[in-house]
């Protein structure tokens, strides 16, 4: 009789685990216990709320160590199949009764993008990687300096170099103590917003300023568009439109006077100021206001590389003092090594040389793109081009909506940005920044093919 009971237990054990002669080690045994009970739960043979066998009982029945069974139970609990109740044991959860999340259907594969007329990236030939690598290597050799965290406000020598640079290039007189460094404009706005909570409302030129408006919205500001009766007026004077229109000096002076009368704060995002080809650079709002009630924001993503995430803002005296009282509570988000490298890069005159190189490069490319567009579309198109930037706005007669045009273009390997849709026309933004000049003609040829198909 005893032999029959032992044989029955062995048979049950083999049925559960499907033992094979090459079973190797207790880790495989605990997984077999885990899979067995998981299958019973998912098949609803063990119902929600039912009590699992105790560790002692299970180990006796299966002739396994208590540790092996406990490891299996712990794995089941970690994945939500069972739950432990104090002084009671393990119980089956209702995980098997819950509907599985619907699987996302795979998007149909698209052909690779051959021509990207929407990219705001940089030209491969615009940047001297070998030169930047030398400055980075030099920064990384400053072992002792790199052993500490970066200064919350930005490295002191880097802020001094920035102070000298903006005075030389933008006639902005400021102290290094008024400069705050961060990894991108969003990081800087997250520092600025708590300092100006009393302003409550912010106005942006267009809804396309998504990154900035999102930060202000998260801090409880009421976001408006083209409404100067706001506590904060966010402007990008050198990038008023996607195709590079520049705010004239008369309008800048008017804005400064209005903000002073209504006690508003101006945030001047000087994006693409370096890419001014067709006129002399216009004075910054910060310099025209004498540094009062204007926050100046600058970045190096367009001048150098998008991957070099170093930006800075210059605070007016009142805000600068308020920030310094809280500065120790902020961590620096920009790379310390990149700040050290960029500091020397600026001091050695390479940033000024880079600006001149980019002006020549992008000015020539934009003229080439303009000529190609005119040649391709003739008198059927309307072209808008500003005094700065790397893009033009192209309006073409078209009965289709923007989504259909973008889809048709993407199927041919062409990526586009739609600016505006009318019942009988569509306006596209064409960028020359990252596309090689040799691709302009075939890209415009494909675009004409797409438009003619509607």
Short mmCIF file of C-alpha atoms in Angstrom, two decimals:
data_model
loop_
_atom_site.label_atom_id
_atom_site.label_comp_id
_atom_site.label_asym_id
_atom_site.label_seq_id
_atom_site.Cartn_x
_atom_site.Cartn_y
_atom_site.Cartn_z
CA UNK A 1 0.00 0.00 0.00
CA UNK A 2 2.81 2.39 0.92
CA UNK A 3 4.53 1.62 -2.38
CA UNK A 4 1.28 2.41 -4.24
CA UNK A 5 1.00 5.82 -2.50
CA UNK A 6 4.62 6.66 -3.30
CA UNK A 7 4.10 5.66 -6.91
CA UNK A 8 1.01 7.90 -7.11
CA UNK A 9 2.92 10.89 -5.71
CA UNK A 10 5.76 10.31 -8.18
CA UNK A 11 3.28 10.05 -11.04
CA UNK A 12 1.60 13.34 -9.98
CA UNK A 13 4.97 15.03 -9.71
CA UNK A 14 6.00 13.89 -13.20
CA UNK A 15 2.65 14.98 -14.65
CA UNK A 16 3.16 18.48 -13.26
CA UNK A 17 6.74 19.04 -14.31
CA UNK A 18 7.25 16.69 -17.26
CA UNK A 19 10.61 15.70 -15.87
CA UNK A 20 13.31 14.78 -18.29
CA UNK A 21 16.63 13.17 -17.63
CA UNK A 22 18.51 16.39 -18.44
CA UNK A 23 16.71 18.54 -15.86
CA UNK A 24 19.56 20.52 -14.40
CA UNK A 25 19.45 22.23 -11.02
CA UNK A 26 16.82 23.62 -8.65
CA UNK A 27 16.41 26.80 -10.73
CA UNK A 28 14.64 24.74 -13.41
CA UNK A 29 12.43 23.06 -10.82
CA UNK A 30 11.14 26.38 -9.44
CA UNK A 31 10.38 27.56 -12.98
CA UNK A 32 8.44 24.37 -13.65
CA UNK A 33 6.36 24.95 -10.49
CA UNK A 34 5.81 28.57 -11.54
CA UNK A 35 4.70 27.66 -15.07
CA UNK A 36 2.39 24.92 -13.79
CA UNK A 37 0.45 27.19 -11.45
CA UNK A 38 0.47 30.09 -13.89
CA UNK A 39 -1.14 27.84 -16.51
CA UNK A 40 -3.77 26.71 -14.00
CA UNK A 41 -4.59 30.33 -13.15
CA UNK A 42 -4.75 31.61 -16.74
CA UNK A 43 -6.89 28.60 -17.72
CA UNK A 44 -9.16 29.55 -14.75
CA UNK A 45 -8.78 26.10 -13.19
CA UNK A 46 -7.68 27.98 -10.07
CA UNK A 47 -10.40 30.60 -9.54
CA UNK A 48 -9.83 34.13 -8.18
CA UNK A 49 -9.83 34.15 -4.38
CA UNK A 50 -8.96 30.47 -4.02
CA UNK A 51 -6.18 29.66 -1.58
CA UNK A 52 -2.90 28.26 -2.86
CA UNK A 53 -1.43 25.19 -1.15
CA UNK A 54 0.81 26.18 1.73
CA UNK A 55 4.55 26.13 1.12
CA UNK A 56 4.98 23.18 3.46
CA UNK A 57 2.16 21.15 1.93
CA UNK A 58 3.24 21.89 -1.63
CA UNK A 59 6.85 20.97 -0.94
CA UNK A 60 5.78 17.69 0.71
CA UNK A 61 3.42 16.72 -2.12
CA UNK A 62 5.93 17.52 -4.84
CA UNK A 63 8.91 16.27 -2.87
CA UNK A 64 10.75 19.52 -3.48
CA UNK A 65 12.51 21.82 -1.09
CA UNK A 66 10.52 24.59 0.55
CA UNK A 67 12.93 27.13 -1.00
CA UNK A 68 12.15 25.91 -4.53
CA UNK A 69 8.39 26.23 -3.97
CA UNK A 70 8.78 29.61 -2.27
CA UNK A 71 10.79 30.96 -5.23
CA UNK A 72 8.02 29.86 -7.58
CA UNK A 73 5.37 31.56 -5.43
CA UNK A 74 7.40 34.74 -5.21
CA UNK A 75 7.66 34.84 -9.00
CA UNK A 76 3.89 34.34 -9.33
CA UNK A 77 3.30 37.13 -6.81
CA UNK A 78 5.71 39.48 -8.60
CA UNK A 79 3.75 39.05 -11.82
CA UNK A 80 0.38 39.54 -10.13
CA UNK A 81 -0.98 35.99 -10.34
CA UNK A 82 -1.17 35.48 -6.57
CA UNK A 83 -1.12 37.74 -3.55
CA UNK A 84 0.20 37.15 -0.05
CA UNK A 85 -2.04 37.78 2.96
CA UNK A 86 -0.43 38.04 6.38
CA UNK A 87 -0.91 35.03 8.63
CA UNK A 88 -3.07 33.40 5.95
CA UNK A 89 -1.03 32.38 2.91
CA UNK A 90 -1.21 33.01 -0.83
CA UNK A 91 -4.44 33.58 -2.79
CA UNK A 92 -5.17 33.67 -6.53
CA UNK A 93 -5.87 37.14 -7.96
CA UNK A 94 -8.37 38.06 -10.67
CA UNK A 95 -5.67 38.63 -13.26
CA UNK A 96 -7.05 35.90 -15.51
CA UNK A 97 -10.50 37.54 -15.67
CA UNK A 98 -9.20 40.85 -16.94
CA UNK A 99 -9.42 41.53 -20.64
CA UNK A 100 -5.99 41.74 -22.25
CA UNK A 101 -5.03 45.12 -23.65
CA UNK A 102 -5.71 45.31 -27.38
CA UNK A 103 -2.56 44.90 -29.37
CA UNK A 104 -1.62 47.88 -31.46
CA UNK A 105 -1.87 47.12 -35.09
CA UNK A 106 1.36 47.64 -36.90
CA UNK A 107 1.45 50.68 -39.10
CA UNK A 108 1.91 49.91 -42.75
CA UNK A 109 5.55 50.17 -43.65
CA UNK A 110 6.49 53.24 -45.64
CA UNK A 111 9.34 53.54 -48.10
CA UNK A 112 12.48 55.14 -46.68
CA UNK A 113 12.55 58.92 -46.77
CA UNK A 114 14.68 59.94 -49.75
CA UNK A 115 14.18 63.69 -49.56
CA UNK A 116 13.32 65.54 -46.37
CA UNK A 117 12.12 69.06 -47.16
CA UNK A 118 10.75 69.45 -43.64
CA UNK A 119 13.93 68.87 -41.64
CA UNK A 120 15.32 71.68 -39.50
CA UNK A 121 18.55 69.76 -38.90
CA UNK A 122 21.99 70.94 -39.93
CA UNK A 123 24.06 70.31 -43.03
CA UNK A 124 26.75 67.67 -42.64
CA UNK A 125 29.26 70.06 -44.18
CA UNK A 126 28.37 72.89 -41.80
CA UNK A 127 30.31 71.63 -38.82
CA UNK A 128 33.94 70.77 -38.26
CA UNK A 129 33.66 67.60 -36.21
CA UNK A 130 37.43 67.18 -36.02
CA UNK A 131 37.83 70.61 -34.44
CA UNK A 132 35.04 70.07 -31.89
CA UNK A 133 36.47 66.67 -30.97
CA UNK A 134 39.78 68.30 -30.08
CA UNK A 135 38.06 70.72 -27.70
CA UNK A 136 36.02 67.92 -26.14
CA UNK A 137 39.15 65.84 -25.60
CA UNK A 138 40.84 68.81 -24.00
CA UNK A 139 37.86 69.25 -21.66
CA UNK A 140 37.89 65.57 -20.72
CA UNK A 141 41.55 65.83 -19.71
CA UNK A 142 40.60 68.21 -16.88
CA UNK A 143 40.24 65.28 -14.53
CA UNK A 144 40.06 67.15 -11.24
CA UNK A 145 37.40 69.55 -12.50
CA UNK A 146 35.21 66.76 -13.84
CA UNK A 147 35.14 65.01 -10.46
CA UNK A 148 32.58 67.52 -9.18
CA UNK A 149 29.02 68.38 -10.19
CA UNK A 150 28.51 71.35 -12.46
CA UNK A 151 27.64 74.74 -10.99
CA UNK A 152 23.83 75.16 -10.88
CA UNK A 153 24.00 78.44 -12.79
CA UNK A 154 26.59 77.19 -15.27
CA UNK A 155 30.39 77.10 -15.21
CA UNK A 156 31.76 80.52 -14.19
CA UNK A 157 34.33 80.77 -17.00
CA UNK A 158 31.72 79.72 -19.55
CA UNK A 159 29.31 82.40 -18.35
CA UNK A 160 32.10 84.96 -18.60
CA UNK A 161 32.78 83.86 -22.19
CA UNK A 162 29.06 84.13 -22.97
CA UNK A 163 28.93 87.60 -21.44
CA UNK A 164 31.77 88.75 -23.70
CA UNK A 165 30.26 87.03 -26.73
CA UNK A 166 26.76 88.58 -26.49
CA UNK A 167 28.27 92.01 -25.90
CA UNK A 168 30.38 91.68 -29.04
CA UNK A 169 27.70 90.12 -31.26
CA UNK A 170 24.40 91.50 -29.89
CA UNK A 171 25.51 94.62 -27.96
CA UNK A 172 24.08 93.10 -24.78
CA UNK A 173 25.83 94.35 -21.66
CA UNK A 174 25.35 91.93 -18.79
CA UNK A 175 27.22 90.39 -15.92
CA UNK A 176 28.12 86.68 -15.92
CA UNK A 177 26.03 86.53 -12.72
CA UNK A 178 22.92 87.39 -14.79
CA UNK A 179 23.42 84.36 -17.08
CA UNK A 180 21.84 80.97 -16.40
CA UNK A 181 22.92 77.94 -18.45
CA UNK A 182 20.73 74.93 -19.18
CA UNK A 183 20.26 71.99 -21.54
CA UNK A 184 17.81 73.54 -23.97
CA UNK A 185 15.16 76.25 -23.84
CA UNK A 186 12.63 74.04 -22.05
CA UNK A 187 15.03 73.49 -19.15
CA UNK A 188 15.53 77.24 -18.82
CA UNK A 189 11.80 77.96 -18.89
CA UNK A 190 11.29 75.44 -16.09
CA UNK A 191 13.64 77.57 -14.00
CA UNK A 192 12.09 80.85 -15.10
CA UNK A 193 8.40 80.01 -14.60
CA UNK A 194 8.52 79.69 -10.77
CA UNK A 195 10.23 83.11 -10.62
CA UNK A 196 7.38 84.87 -12.47
CA UNK A 197 4.27 83.06 -11.20
CA UNK A 198 2.61 86.41 -10.45
CA UNK A 199 2.38 87.16 -14.20
CA UNK A 200 -0.28 84.41 -14.61
CA UNK A 201 -0.79 84.81 -18.39
CA UNK A 202 1.58 84.31 -21.33
CA UNK A 203 1.19 85.12 -25.02
CA UNK A 204 2.94 83.29 -27.87
CA UNK A 205 3.09 84.41 -31.51
CA UNK A 206 1.49 81.20 -32.84
CA UNK A 207 0.37 77.78 -31.52
CA UNK A 208 3.49 76.28 -33.11
CA UNK A 209 5.54 77.22 -30.01
CA UNK A 210 4.46 73.94 -28.44
CA UNK A 211 7.51 73.27 -26.25
CA UNK A 212 7.36 76.69 -24.62
CA UNK A 213 3.60 76.82 -24.19
CA UNK A 214 3.59 73.33 -22.65
CA UNK A 215 6.00 74.38 -19.89
CA UNK A 216 4.01 77.52 -19.05
CA UNK A 217 0.76 75.54 -19.05
CA UNK A 218 2.26 72.98 -16.67
CA UNK A 219 3.09 75.81 -14.25
CA UNK A 220 -0.50 77.06 -14.30
CA UNK A 221 -0.16 79.96 -16.72
CA UNK A 222 -3.05 80.83 -19.02
CA UNK A 223 -1.65 80.46 -22.53
CA UNK A 224 -2.76 82.93 -25.21
CA UNK A 225 -1.72 83.69 -28.78
CA UNK A 226 -0.98 87.11 -30.29
CA UNK A 227 -2.40 88.83 -27.23
CA UNK A 228 -0.05 91.47 -25.89
CA UNK A 229 -2.37 92.15 -22.93
CA UNK A 230 -0.62 89.35 -21.07
CA UNK A 231 1.74 89.21 -18.12
CA UNK A 232 4.42 87.54 -20.25
CA UNK A 233 4.98 88.21 -23.96
CA UNK A 234 7.06 85.51 -25.63
CA UNK A 235 8.55 86.57 -28.97
CA UNK A 236 11.15 85.35 -31.43
CA UNK A 237 12.06 88.56 -33.29
CA UNK A 238 14.40 86.93 -35.83
CA UNK A 239 11.95 84.12 -36.51
CA UNK A 240 8.52 85.75 -36.60
CA UNK A 241 7.41 83.34 -39.32
CA UNK A 242 8.61 79.91 -40.32
CA UNK A 243 10.18 81.40 -43.43
CA UNK A 244 12.31 83.92 -41.53
CA UNK A 245 10.58 87.30 -41.37
CA UNK A 246 12.27 89.68 -38.91
CA UNK A 247 10.62 92.10 -36.50
CA UNK A 248 11.58 95.66 -37.53
CA UNK A 249 13.19 98.05 -35.06
CA UNK A 250 10.08 100.27 -34.94
CA UNK A 251 7.96 97.31 -33.88
CA UNK A 252 10.54 96.29 -31.28
CA UNK A 253 10.57 99.74 -29.72
CA UNK A 254 6.78 99.81 -29.69
CA UNK A 255 6.67 96.43 -27.94
CA UNK A 256 9.19 97.58 -25.30
CA UNK A 257 7.17 100.73 -24.56
CA UNK A 258 3.92 98.79 -24.34
CA UNK A 259 5.41 96.17 -22.00
CA UNK A 260 6.85 98.90 -19.74
CA UNK A 261 3.49 100.69 -19.54
CA UNK A 262 1.60 97.51 -18.69
CA UNK A 263 4.35 96.01 -16.48
CA UNK A 264 4.68 92.96 -18.71
CA UNK A 265 7.76 90.78 -19.03
CA UNK A 266 9.16 90.10 -22.51
CA UNK A 267 10.92 86.81 -23.23
CA UNK A 268 13.15 87.27 -26.27
CA UNK A 269 13.97 83.93 -27.87
CA UNK A 270 16.74 84.97 -30.27
CA UNK A 271 16.34 81.81 -32.37
CA UNK A 272 18.08 81.97 -35.78
CA UNK A 273 19.33 85.52 -35.27
CA UNK A 274 22.67 84.34 -36.68
CA UNK A 275 21.01 83.38 -39.99
CA UNK A 276 20.28 86.91 -41.22
CA UNK A 277 21.35 87.23 -44.86
CA UNK A 278 19.42 90.01 -46.57
CA UNK A 279 19.78 92.83 -44.06
CA UNK A 280 21.99 93.97 -41.21
CA UNK A 281 21.31 92.34 -37.83
CA UNK A 282 18.62 94.15 -35.84
CA UNK A 283 19.33 95.21 -32.23
CA UNK A 284 17.99 92.83 -29.62
CA UNK A 285 15.03 93.72 -27.46
CA UNK A 286 17.27 93.24 -24.42
CA UNK A 287 19.76 95.87 -25.58
CA UNK A 288 17.04 98.29 -26.77
CA UNK A 289 15.34 98.10 -23.37
CA UNK A 290 18.59 98.60 -21.47
CA UNK A 291 18.16 95.18 -19.91
CA UNK A 292 14.90 96.02 -18.12
CA UNK A 293 11.92 93.66 -18.12
CA UNK A 294 13.37 91.47 -20.90
CA UNK A 295 14.68 87.91 -20.54
CA UNK A 296 17.05 87.01 -23.38
CA UNK A 297 17.35 83.35 -24.45
CA UNK A 298 20.07 82.02 -26.76
CA UNK A 299 21.02 78.56 -27.96
CA UNK A 300 23.79 76.81 -29.89
CA UNK A 301 21.76 73.96 -31.42
CA UNK A 302 21.49 75.65 -34.82
CA UNK A 303 24.98 77.15 -34.80
CA UNK A 304 26.73 73.92 -33.84
CA UNK A 305 24.80 70.64 -33.61
CA UNK A 306 21.29 69.80 -32.35
CA UNK A 307 22.89 67.18 -30.09
CA UNK A 308 24.91 69.84 -28.23
CA UNK A 309 22.26 70.76 -25.70
CA UNK A 310 23.61 74.02 -24.30
CA UNK A 311 21.39 77.10 -24.03
CA UNK A 312 21.47 80.19 -21.82
CA UNK A 313 19.21 82.97 -20.61
CA UNK A 314 20.09 86.46 -19.41
CA UNK A 315 17.91 87.70 -16.57
CA UNK A 316 17.13 91.37 -15.88
CA UNK A 317 18.42 92.67 -12.51
CA UNK A 318 15.27 92.00 -10.44
CA UNK A 319 14.83 88.44 -11.65
CA UNK A 320 18.56 87.76 -11.44
CA UNK A 321 18.51 88.59 -7.74
CA UNK A 322 15.43 86.43 -7.17
CA UNK A 323 17.04 83.51 -8.99
CA UNK A 324 20.28 83.66 -6.97
CA UNK A 325 18.30 83.18 -3.77
CA UNK A 326 17.07 79.84 -5.13
CA UNK A 327 19.91 78.83 -7.42
CA UNK A 328 21.36 76.26 -5.02
CA UNK A 329 18.13 74.26 -5.23
CA UNK A 330 18.56 73.64 -8.97
CA UNK A 331 20.79 71.08 -10.63
CA UNK A 332 22.67 71.94 -13.79
CA UNK A 333 21.22 70.10 -16.80
CA UNK A 334 23.85 70.98 -19.41
CA UNK A 335 26.95 68.80 -19.74
CA UNK A 336 29.86 70.16 -17.75
CA UNK A 337 32.35 68.80 -20.29
CA UNK A 338 30.52 70.52 -23.16
CA UNK A 339 30.45 73.80 -21.25
CA UNK A 340 34.22 73.61 -20.71
CA UNK A 341 34.81 72.75 -24.38
CA UNK A 342 32.44 75.43 -25.68
CA UNK A 343 34.00 78.06 -23.42
CA UNK A 344 37.42 77.64 -25.03
CA UNK A 345 35.83 77.19 -28.46
CA UNK A 346 34.27 80.67 -28.12
CA UNK A 347 37.41 82.28 -26.68
CA UNK A 348 39.50 81.00 -29.58
CA UNK A 349 37.13 82.66 -32.07
CA UNK A 350 35.74 79.48 -33.59
CA UNK A 351 32.09 80.30 -32.85
CA UNK A 352 32.38 83.56 -34.81
CA UNK A 353 34.08 81.68 -37.65
CA UNK A 354 31.32 79.05 -37.53
CA UNK A 355 28.66 81.78 -37.81
CA UNK A 356 30.33 83.23 -40.91
CA UNK A 357 30.64 79.77 -42.45
CA UNK A 358 26.95 79.02 -41.88
CA UNK A 359 25.83 82.35 -43.34
CA UNK A 360 27.72 81.63 -46.56
CA UNK A 361 26.55 78.03 -46.73
CA UNK A 362 22.85 78.49 -45.97
CA UNK A 363 22.55 81.71 -47.96
CA UNK A 364 23.85 79.89 -51.06
CA UNK A 365 21.64 76.86 -50.40
CA UNK A 366 18.51 78.94 -49.91
CA UNK A 367 19.16 80.79 -53.18
CA UNK A 368 19.64 77.47 -54.95
CA UNK A 369 16.42 76.07 -53.51
CA UNK A 370 14.55 79.23 -54.52
CA UNK A 371 15.85 78.98 -58.10
CA UNK A 372 14.94 75.28 -58.29
CA UNK A 373 11.40 75.89 -57.03
CA UNK A 374 10.84 78.68 -59.55
CA UNK A 375 12.21 76.52 -62.34
CA UNK A 376 10.01 73.57 -61.36
CA UNK A 377 6.69 75.35 -60.73
CA UNK A 378 7.02 78.48 -62.86
CA UNK A 379 4.31 81.09 -62.48
CA UNK A 380 1.87 78.65 -60.84
CA UNK A 381 3.36 79.22 -57.43
CA UNK A 382 3.72 81.96 -54.83
CA UNK A 383 6.92 82.10 -52.78
CA UNK A 384 7.53 83.87 -49.47
CA UNK A 385 11.06 84.26 -48.18
CA UNK A 386 12.32 86.25 -45.22
CA UNK A 387 15.57 88.00 -44.39
CA UNK A 388 16.75 85.13 -42.20
CA UNK A 389 16.41 81.40 -41.71
CA UNK A 390 16.81 78.37 -43.95
CA UNK A 391 13.27 77.92 -45.28
CA UNK A 392 10.78 79.35 -47.75
CA UNK A 393 7.00 79.15 -47.92
CA UNK A 394 5.61 77.77 -51.19
CA UNK A 395 1.93 78.20 -52.08
CA UNK A 396 0.60 75.97 -54.86
CA UNK A 397 -2.85 75.52 -56.40
CA UNK A 398 -4.23 72.25 -55.01
CA UNK A 399 -7.69 70.89 -54.28
CA UNK A 400 -6.51 68.25 -51.79
CA UNK A 401 -6.16 68.64 -48.05
CA UNK A 402 -2.78 68.76 -46.36
CA UNK A 403 -2.96 65.27 -44.89
CA UNK A 404 -3.59 63.74 -48.32
CA UNK A 405 -0.71 65.67 -49.86
CA UNK A 406 1.69 64.62 -47.06
CA UNK A 407 0.59 60.98 -47.36
CA UNK A 408 1.01 60.89 -51.13
CA UNK A 409 4.43 62.51 -50.82
CA UNK A 410 5.55 60.13 -48.09
CA UNK A 411 4.66 57.13 -50.25
CA UNK A 412 7.15 58.48 -52.78
CA UNK A 413 9.82 58.98 -50.12
CA UNK A 414 9.28 62.74 -49.72
CA UNK A 415 8.64 64.37 -46.34
CA UNK A 416 6.78 67.70 -46.20
CA UNK A 417 5.52 70.29 -43.71
CA UNK A 418 2.12 71.88 -44.37
CA UNK A 419 1.75 75.48 -43.17
CA UNK A 420 -1.70 76.37 -44.45
CA UNK A 421 -4.62 74.83 -46.32
CA UNK A 422 -7.23 76.62 -48.42
CA UNK A 423 -10.01 75.14 -50.58
CA UNK A 424 -7.98 75.78 -53.73
CA UNK A 425 -4.38 76.09 -52.51
CA UNK A 426 -1.87 74.68 -50.09
CA UNK A 427 1.17 76.33 -48.49
CA UNK A 428 4.23 74.20 -47.74
CA UNK A 429 7.39 74.99 -45.80
CA UNK A 430 10.49 73.88 -47.67
CA UNK A 431 13.75 73.75 -45.71
CA UNK A 432 17.20 73.63 -47.25
CA UNK A 433 19.13 73.16 -44.01
CA UNK A 434 19.95 69.45 -43.95
CA UNK A 435 19.31 68.43 -47.58
CA UNK A 436 22.27 68.32 -50.00
CA UNK A 437 21.99 70.84 -52.84
CA UNK A 438 22.08 68.04 -55.39
CA UNK A 439 18.78 66.69 -54.03
CA UNK A 440 16.82 69.90 -54.59
CA UNK A 441 15.89 69.17 -58.21
CA UNK A 442 14.67 65.56 -57.78
CA UNK A 443 12.84 66.51 -54.58
CA UNK A 444 11.00 69.37 -56.29
CA UNK A 445 10.26 67.05 -59.22
CA UNK A 446 8.60 64.58 -56.86
CA UNK A 447 6.65 67.40 -55.20
CA UNK A 448 5.32 68.54 -58.57
CA UNK A 449 4.32 64.96 -59.33
CA UNK A 450 2.39 64.80 -56.06
CA UNK A 451 0.58 68.11 -56.62
CA UNK A 452 -0.29 67.25 -60.22
CA UNK A 453 -1.84 63.96 -59.07
CA UNK A 454 -4.71 65.74 -57.30
#
